[in-house]
Each structure stands twice: as structure tokens, then as C-alpha cells.
Tab-separated table of C-alpha atoms in Angstrom:
chain	number	residue	atom	x	y	z
A	1221	UNK	CA	-20.538	-19.109	21.825
A	1222	UNK	CA	-23.724	-20.602	19.805
A	1223	UNK	CA	-22.616	-23.964	18.335
A	1224	UNK	CA	-23.422	-25.268	14.910
A	1225	UNK	CA	-22.940	-28.763	12.600
A	1226	UNK	CA	-23.388	-28.382	8.683
A	1227	UNK	CA	-22.556	-31.364	6.328
A	1228	UNK	CA	-22.454	-32.342	2.969
A	1229	UNK	CA	-21.909	-35.309	1.176
A	1230	UNK	CA	-18.234	-35.272	0.617
A	1231	UNK	CA	-17.162	-32.696	3.476
A	1232	UNK	CA	-14.916	-30.918	1.146
A	1233	UNK	CA	-16.440	-27.466	-0.686
A	1234	UNK	CA	-20.997	-27.405	0.343
A	1235	UNK	CA	-20.295	-27.769	4.146
A	1236	UNK	CA	-16.944	-25.522	4.274
A	1237	UNK	CA	-18.013	-22.824	2.526
A	1238	UNK	CA	-21.010	-22.875	4.361
A	1239	UNK	CA	-19.435	-22.362	7.840
A	1240	UNK	CA	-16.967	-19.717	6.663
A	1241	UNK	CA	-20.133	-17.866	5.060
A	1242	UNK	CA	-22.227	-18.435	8.210
A	1243	UNK	CA	-19.184	-17.592	10.948
A	1244	UNK	CA	-18.729	-14.497	8.896
A	1245	UNK	CA	-22.059	-13.014	8.441
A	1246	UNK	CA	-22.927	-14.579	12.496
A	1247	UNK	CA	-19.327	-12.136	13.415
A	1248	UNK	CA	-20.605	-9.070	11.802
A	1249	UNK	CA	-24.044	-9.195	13.035
A	1250	UNK	CA	-22.774	-9.586	16.318
A	1251	UNK	CA	-22.650	-13.720	17.651
A	1252	UNK	CA	-20.331	-16.149	18.920
A	1253	UNK	CA	-20.504	-18.559	16.670
A	1254	UNK	CA	-19.032	-21.988	15.535
A	1255	UNK	CA	-20.003	-24.092	12.666
A	1256	UNK	CA	-18.924	-27.533	12.790
A	1257	UNK	CA	-18.119	-29.405	8.598
A	1258	UNK	CA	-18.597	-32.677	8.524
A	1259	UNK	CA	-18.914	-35.436	5.818
A	1260	UNK	CA	-22.704	-36.605	6.434
A	1261	UNK	CA	-22.183	-39.828	6.417
A	1262	UNK	CA	-19.902	-39.244	9.650
A	1263	UNK	CA	-22.643	-37.363	11.956
A	1264	UNK	CA	-23.387	-39.127	14.782
A	1265	UNK	CA	-25.998	-38.947	17.946
A	1266	UNK	CA	-22.168	-38.534	19.091
A	1267	UNK	CA	-21.190	-35.293	17.411
A	1268	UNK	CA	-24.562	-34.042	17.126
A	1269	UNK	CA	-23.811	-33.703	21.689
A	1270	UNK	CA	-23.180	-30.107	22.624
A	1271	UNK	CA	-24.644	-29.007	18.657
A	1272	UNK	CA	-27.401	-26.317	18.826
A	1273	UNK	CA	-28.457	-25.697	15.318
A	1274	UNK	CA	-27.899	-27.872	12.452
A	1275	UNK	CA	-27.244	-26.105	8.686
A	1276	UNK	CA	-27.327	-28.981	5.839
A	1277	UNK	CA	-28.312	-28.187	2.557
A	1278	UNK	CA	-31.400	-30.149	1.902
A	1279	UNK	CA	-32.585	-32.307	5.363
A	1280	UNK	CA	-31.127	-34.961	4.866
A	1281	UNK	CA	-31.294	-39.025	6.506
A	1282	UNK	CA	-29.071	-39.039	9.274
A	1283	UNK	CA	-30.161	-42.635	10.892
A	1284	UNK	CA	-31.548	-40.693	13.961
A	1285	UNK	CA	-33.992	-38.080	15.256
A	1286	UNK	CA	-32.043	-35.074	16.497
A	1287	UNK	CA	-34.314	-32.263	18.370
A	1288	UNK	CA	-32.254	-28.818	17.594
A	1289	UNK	CA	-33.546	-26.523	14.911
A	1290	UNK	CA	-32.871	-28.008	11.521
A	1291	UNK	CA	-32.443	-24.499	9.182
A	1292	UNK	CA	-31.267	-25.617	4.989
A	1293	UNK	CA	-28.915	-24.465	4.713
A	1294	UNK	CA	-27.981	-24.659	0.895
A	1295	UNK	CA	-28.729	-21.468	-0.226
A	1296	UNK	CA	-25.753	-19.801	0.776
A	1297	UNK	CA	-23.489	-21.649	-1.985
A	1298	UNK	CA	-24.755	-19.162	-4.047
A	1299	UNK	CA	-22.710	-16.531	-2.920
A	1300	UNK	CA	-26.157	-14.242	-4.021
A	1301	UNK	CA	-27.230	-11.665	-1.313
A	1302	UNK	CA	-30.459	-11.934	-1.687
A	1303	UNK	CA	-30.763	-15.505	-1.848
A	1304	UNK	CA	-28.686	-16.097	1.583
A	1305	UNK	CA	-30.249	-13.317	3.654
A	1306	UNK	CA	-33.166	-15.513	4.419
A	1307	UNK	CA	-31.158	-18.092	5.505
A	1308	UNK	CA	-29.205	-15.481	7.883
A	1309	UNK	CA	-31.827	-14.699	9.319
A	1310	UNK	CA	-33.662	-17.679	9.851
A	1311	UNK	CA	-30.267	-18.781	11.819
A	1312	UNK	CA	-30.276	-15.671	13.066
A	1313	UNK	CA	-34.032	-16.058	14.418
A	1314	UNK	CA	-33.329	-19.380	16.224
A	1315	UNK	CA	-30.704	-17.652	18.125
A	1316	UNK	CA	-32.540	-15.343	19.586
A	1317	UNK	CA	-34.316	-17.973	20.653
A	1318	UNK	CA	-31.523	-19.775	22.220
A	1319	UNK	CA	-29.840	-16.987	23.454
B	875	UNK	CA	-0.374	-12.822	-10.227
B	876	UNK	CA	1.827	-15.061	-6.887
B	877	UNK	CA	2.070	-18.804	-9.015
B	878	UNK	CA	5.207	-19.115	-7.592
B	879	UNK	CA	3.600	-19.471	-4.049
B	880	UNK	CA	-0.051	-20.726	-4.866
B	881	UNK	CA	-0.619	-23.585	-7.487
B	882	UNK	CA	-3.207	-22.297	-10.107
B	883	UNK	CA	-7.196	-23.718	-10.138
B	884	UNK	CA	-6.393	-24.540	-13.603
B	885	UNK	CA	-3.887	-26.958	-15.678
B	886	UNK	CA	-4.879	-26.785	-19.008
B	887	UNK	CA	-3.991	-30.857	-19.356
B	888	UNK	CA	-7.355	-31.114	-17.864
B	889	UNK	CA	-9.558	-29.098	-19.535
B	890	UNK	CA	-11.984	-31.111	-21.539
B	891	UNK	CA	-14.670	-30.549	-24.124
B	892	UNK	CA	-17.336	-34.158	-24.130
B	893	UNK	CA	-19.790	-35.826	-26.075
B	894	UNK	CA	-20.924	-38.213	-23.987
B	895	UNK	CA	-24.224	-38.213	-23.428
B	896	UNK	CA	-24.944	-39.494	-20.232
B	897	UNK	CA	-23.398	-38.997	-16.862
B	898	UNK	CA	-21.470	-42.371	-16.458
B	899	UNK	CA	-19.687	-41.955	-20.260
B	900	UNK	CA	-18.345	-38.728	-19.241
B	901	UNK	CA	-17.166	-39.021	-15.840
B	902	UNK	CA	-15.270	-42.471	-17.242
B	903	UNK	CA	-14.079	-40.318	-19.664
B	904	UNK	CA	-12.881	-37.594	-17.759
B	905	UNK	CA	-11.544	-39.675	-15.267
B	906	UNK	CA	-9.775	-41.733	-17.286
B	907	UNK	CA	-8.059	-39.132	-18.040
B	908	UNK	CA	-7.361	-37.707	-15.166
B	909	UNK	CA	-6.233	-41.090	-13.162
B	910	UNK	CA	-3.826	-41.249	-16.381
B	911	UNK	CA	-2.242	-37.782	-15.868
B	912	UNK	CA	-1.831	-38.717	-11.816
B	913	UNK	CA	-4.404	-36.401	-10.839
B	914	UNK	CA	-6.563	-38.660	-8.831
B	915	UNK	CA	-6.533	-42.133	-7.616
B	916	UNK	CA	-7.993	-45.389	-9.099
B	917	UNK	CA	-11.061	-45.320	-6.991
B	918	UNK	CA	-12.029	-41.701	-7.843
B	919	UNK	CA	-14.588	-42.610	-11.038
B	920	UNK	CA	-16.330	-45.168	-8.049
B	921	UNK	CA	-16.540	-42.328	-5.224
B	922	UNK	CA	-17.314	-40.254	-8.059
B	923	UNK	CA	-20.395	-41.959	-8.976
B	924	UNK	CA	-21.644	-43.191	-5.576
B	925	UNK	CA	-21.505	-39.212	-3.855
B	926	UNK	CA	-22.878	-38.308	-7.185
B	927	UNK	CA	-26.175	-40.639	-7.347
B	928	UNK	CA	-26.296	-40.018	-2.930
B	929	UNK	CA	-25.721	-36.419	-2.954
B	930	UNK	CA	-26.209	-34.787	-6.490
B	931	UNK	CA	-24.225	-31.431	-6.976
B	932	UNK	CA	-26.473	-29.770	-10.700
B	933	UNK	CA	-26.701	-25.697	-9.656
B	934	UNK	CA	-29.626	-24.405	-10.817
B	935	UNK	CA	-28.337	-20.850	-12.340
B	936	UNK	CA	-32.131	-19.892	-13.369
B	937	UNK	CA	-31.724	-18.110	-10.595
B	938	UNK	CA	-28.743	-16.355	-11.898
B	939	UNK	CA	-30.801	-15.546	-14.513
B	940	UNK	CA	-32.788	-17.082	-17.092
B	941	UNK	CA	-30.561	-16.762	-20.427
B	942	UNK	CA	-27.893	-19.037	-17.604
B	943	UNK	CA	-27.103	-22.805	-18.415
B	944	UNK	CA	-27.304	-24.667	-15.999
B	945	UNK	CA	-23.991	-26.160	-14.345
B	946	UNK	CA	-22.821	-29.429	-11.901
B	947	UNK	CA	-20.150	-29.042	-9.572
B	948	UNK	CA	-19.294	-32.813	-9.947
B	949	UNK	CA	-16.620	-34.584	-6.265
B	950	UNK	CA	-14.878	-36.956	-4.021
B	951	UNK	CA	-13.813	-36.655	-0.505
B	952	UNK	CA	-10.015	-35.015	-0.283
B	953	UNK	CA	-8.551	-39.096	0.133
B	954	UNK	CA	-9.985	-39.695	-3.699
B	955	UNK	CA	-7.379	-37.491	-4.879
B	956	UNK	CA	-3.751	-35.759	-5.337
B	957	UNK	CA	-4.402	-31.958	-6.176
B	958	UNK	CA	-6.459	-29.491	-5.458
B	959	UNK	CA	-7.658	-27.892	-8.733
B	960	UNK	CA	-11.033	-27.209	-10.549
B	961	UNK	CA	-11.613	-29.728	-14.098
B	962	UNK	CA	-13.719	-27.960	-16.468
B	963	UNK	CA	-16.033	-29.742	-18.639
B	964	UNK	CA	-17.972	-28.652	-21.503
B	965	UNK	CA	-20.669	-31.234	-22.453
B	966	UNK	CA	-21.903	-31.018	-25.922
B	967	UNK	CA	-24.738	-32.533	-25.303
B	968	UNK	CA	-26.846	-32.163	-22.102
B	969	UNK	CA	-27.099	-34.488	-19.678
B	970	UNK	CA	-29.671	-34.722	-16.942
B	971	UNK	CA	-27.666	-33.525	-12.936
B	972	UNK	CA	-30.268	-33.565	-9.888
B	973	UNK	CA	-30.182	-30.706	-8.239
B	974	UNK	CA	-27.509	-29.676	-5.001
B	975	UNK	CA	-30.476	-28.259	-2.866
B	976	UNK	CA	-33.994	-29.913	-4.141
B	977	UNK	CA	-32.474	-33.375	-4.587
B	978	UNK	CA	-36.521	-34.563	-6.585
B	979	UNK	CA	-35.511	-32.365	-9.011
B	980	UNK	CA	-33.701	-32.901	-12.184
B	981	UNK	CA	-32.518	-29.763	-14.303
B	982	UNK	CA	-29.703	-30.389	-18.096
B	983	UNK	CA	-26.811	-29.159	-17.366
B	984	UNK	CA	-24.315	-28.404	-20.505
B	985	UNK	CA	-20.903	-27.224	-18.330
B	986	UNK	CA	-18.812	-28.704	-15.155
B	987	UNK	CA	-17.110	-27.992	-12.844
B	988	UNK	CA	-15.943	-31.063	-11.587
B	989	UNK	CA	-13.664	-29.870	-7.855
B	990	UNK	CA	-10.377	-31.617	-7.309
B	991	UNK	CA	-9.741	-31.458	-3.456
B	992	UNK	CA	-7.203	-32.772	-0.759
B	993	UNK	CA	-7.320	-29.895	1.027
B	994	UNK	CA	-10.613	-28.565	2.166
B	995	UNK	CA	-9.751	-26.411	5.427
B	996	UNK	CA	-6.760	-24.828	3.023
B	997	UNK	CA	-7.150	-21.035	1.224
B	998	UNK	CA	-10.396	-19.825	-0.291
B	999	UNK	CA	-13.090	-22.200	-0.258
B	1000	UNK	CA	-13.191	-23.575	-4.095
B	1001	UNK	CA	-16.395	-23.787	-4.892
B	1002	UNK	CA	-17.213	-20.133	-3.316
B	1003	UNK	CA	-14.268	-19.227	-5.940
B	1004	UNK	CA	-16.523	-20.975	-9.107
B	1005	UNK	CA	-19.645	-19.000	-8.054
B	1006	UNK	CA	-18.801	-16.116	-7.540
B	1007	UNK	CA	-17.284	-16.501	-11.135
B	1008	UNK	CA	-20.203	-17.842	-12.809
B	1009	UNK	CA	-22.521	-14.584	-10.278
B	1010	UNK	CA	-20.270	-12.242	-11.441
B	1011	UNK	CA	-18.539	-11.983	-14.730
B	1012	UNK	CA	-21.025	-9.886	-16.712
B	1013	UNK	CA	-22.877	-12.453	-18.843
B	1014	UNK	CA	-21.638	-11.075	-22.631
B	1015	UNK	CA	-18.701	-12.533	-21.711
B	1016	UNK	CA	-19.437	-15.519	-19.642
B	1017	UNK	CA	-21.741	-16.303	-22.429
B	1018	UNK	CA	-18.052	-16.553	-24.901
B	1019	UNK	CA	-16.950	-19.903	-22.584
B	1020	UNK	CA	-20.286	-21.853	-22.126
B	1021	UNK	CA	-20.387	-21.232	-26.641
B	1022	UNK	CA	-16.778	-22.470	-26.673
B	1023	UNK	CA	-16.237	-26.509	-27.463
B	1024	UNK	CA	-12.326	-26.049	-27.201
B	1025	UNK	CA	-10.730	-26.816	-24.542
B	1026	UNK	CA	-7.850	-24.390	-24.894
B	1027	UNK	CA	-10.798	-20.780	-25.670
B	1028	UNK	CA	-11.653	-22.230	-22.290
B	1029	UNK	CA	-8.788	-22.308	-20.184
B	1030	UNK	CA	-7.552	-19.426	-22.167
B	1031	UNK	CA	-11.329	-17.375	-20.726
B	1032	UNK	CA	-10.404	-18.866	-16.896
B	1033	UNK	CA	-7.226	-18.054	-16.892
B	1034	UNK	CA	-8.317	-14.243	-18.091
B	1035	UNK	CA	-11.797	-14.287	-16.034
B	1036	UNK	CA	-11.399	-16.380	-12.495
B	1037	UNK	CA	-10.237	-14.337	-10.181
B	1038	UNK	CA	-8.365	-16.876	-7.399
B	1039	UNK	CA	-7.771	-15.914	-4.155
């Protein structure tokens, strides 16, 4: 199981959409993943423990450094396959490196 | 429609056509009415503004088609609202928003889909449904909604064309 974390300003809409989309697409591609959706202001080093890929909407200032791969997932929000595919491909690439 | 089981995301009482000329003015006009009608807490406006400043919500729709006006999807954290609704706001004057995906960029916005969401885990994702509506409704129909200055017409269009999951 690959653990990812996504975050947006309110933790209500965008991050949950990214969570649902990435979990569905990666499952379709044959990977076992789980994505945690959070408010950016709640993300702290403790929450990042065990997370293997970070999927923000745009490079946010978390107030601390992270050492895991970060992939901007904002393009997924458009719900247009041509925009989402490059993001999914990058995620798959990182998953392959981890496995 | 199964409206007995799930309340619609749209409500004719909270569809707006605003003549405001600034983001703050439009947010205040809509928020005050939403508070008066019992949809949101009186702290809604503060959270709406501070969130929009820190995490902008402009969506550049030129990637969908060059003729599309840009929209924004302002919203707050879940605990500032009492209901799950989409609040359509036609802007008579274009208003500048920052781009959600590239916050350093600004864009001119003509329509808001303000999202009230008190239940992020529940049902289908509201933002995903808005984006599906905008990207999948044929432009020759969708253009009628963007061009309308009547809250009633906008509500009717959404009721008839927005596919609620």
C-alpha cells in the first residue's frame, strides 16, 4: 500500500476530489494506494510520517521541509482526461520507484 | 429525481446576479443574504475572505475552450456552513481572482459557483460535479446560462442541465 497525502485550503472540496480521482485511477492501473485529504494548515511533520508521495494543488508553504516526492495535482481538478493524465503518469512513475 | 432522499444542490432562494465591482463587495452581499436565510454562520464571510486570500479559487476555463468565461469556486471550511449547496452568482462586472492552480496569476471572472459544503466525505464530490457540468455541457447551451442576467433563468438552467449524482 502506497500512502499519499493531498491538501487544500479548506480541506473540503479540492483535496477530496484529488483523493477520489487518484485512488480510482491508481486502482485501475493496478496499484494499491491510499490518499489522505487534509487542510494545508493542519499538515505537520507528524502527519507526514509514513506518507510516500505528497500531492498538493500548487507548491504550498508548509512551514517545514519534506523529503518525499511532491507532485502538483491541481490539473486533475478540471476533470478533463487530457489534463489529468500527465499527473497520473507522474504519480505512477513515483510509485514504480518506491516499489 | 430522488429529491426526497437527497436534497438538491441548488436552491432558487440562493441564486444571485450581482452588480458588485469588487470581490469583497460581492462576497459581502452574498454572505449577508446567506446568513439571513440561515444557510451559513455569521463568521462565514471572514473565513471566505481569508481563505480566498491564502488559497485562491479562480478556475481558468480557457483550457476548456477559448470562448469560456473564467469562474471561481469560493468556499469555506466545513464548519462555517449548515448545508451542502452550490450558490451560483452571475457577476455583471468582471472581477479579478487569483488562479487556484497557479496562485501568482490573476484572471477576470464572470461567474461564481460558491460551494457550501458541511460534509466533505458525503455523496459525490461537489467540485467534481461542477467541473463535469462545465466541461461536458455543450457550449451552445451553457452560453445561455453565462449570458443570462436573470437569477430565475440561471436556476432553471441548472435544474435542467446539471447532473446531480
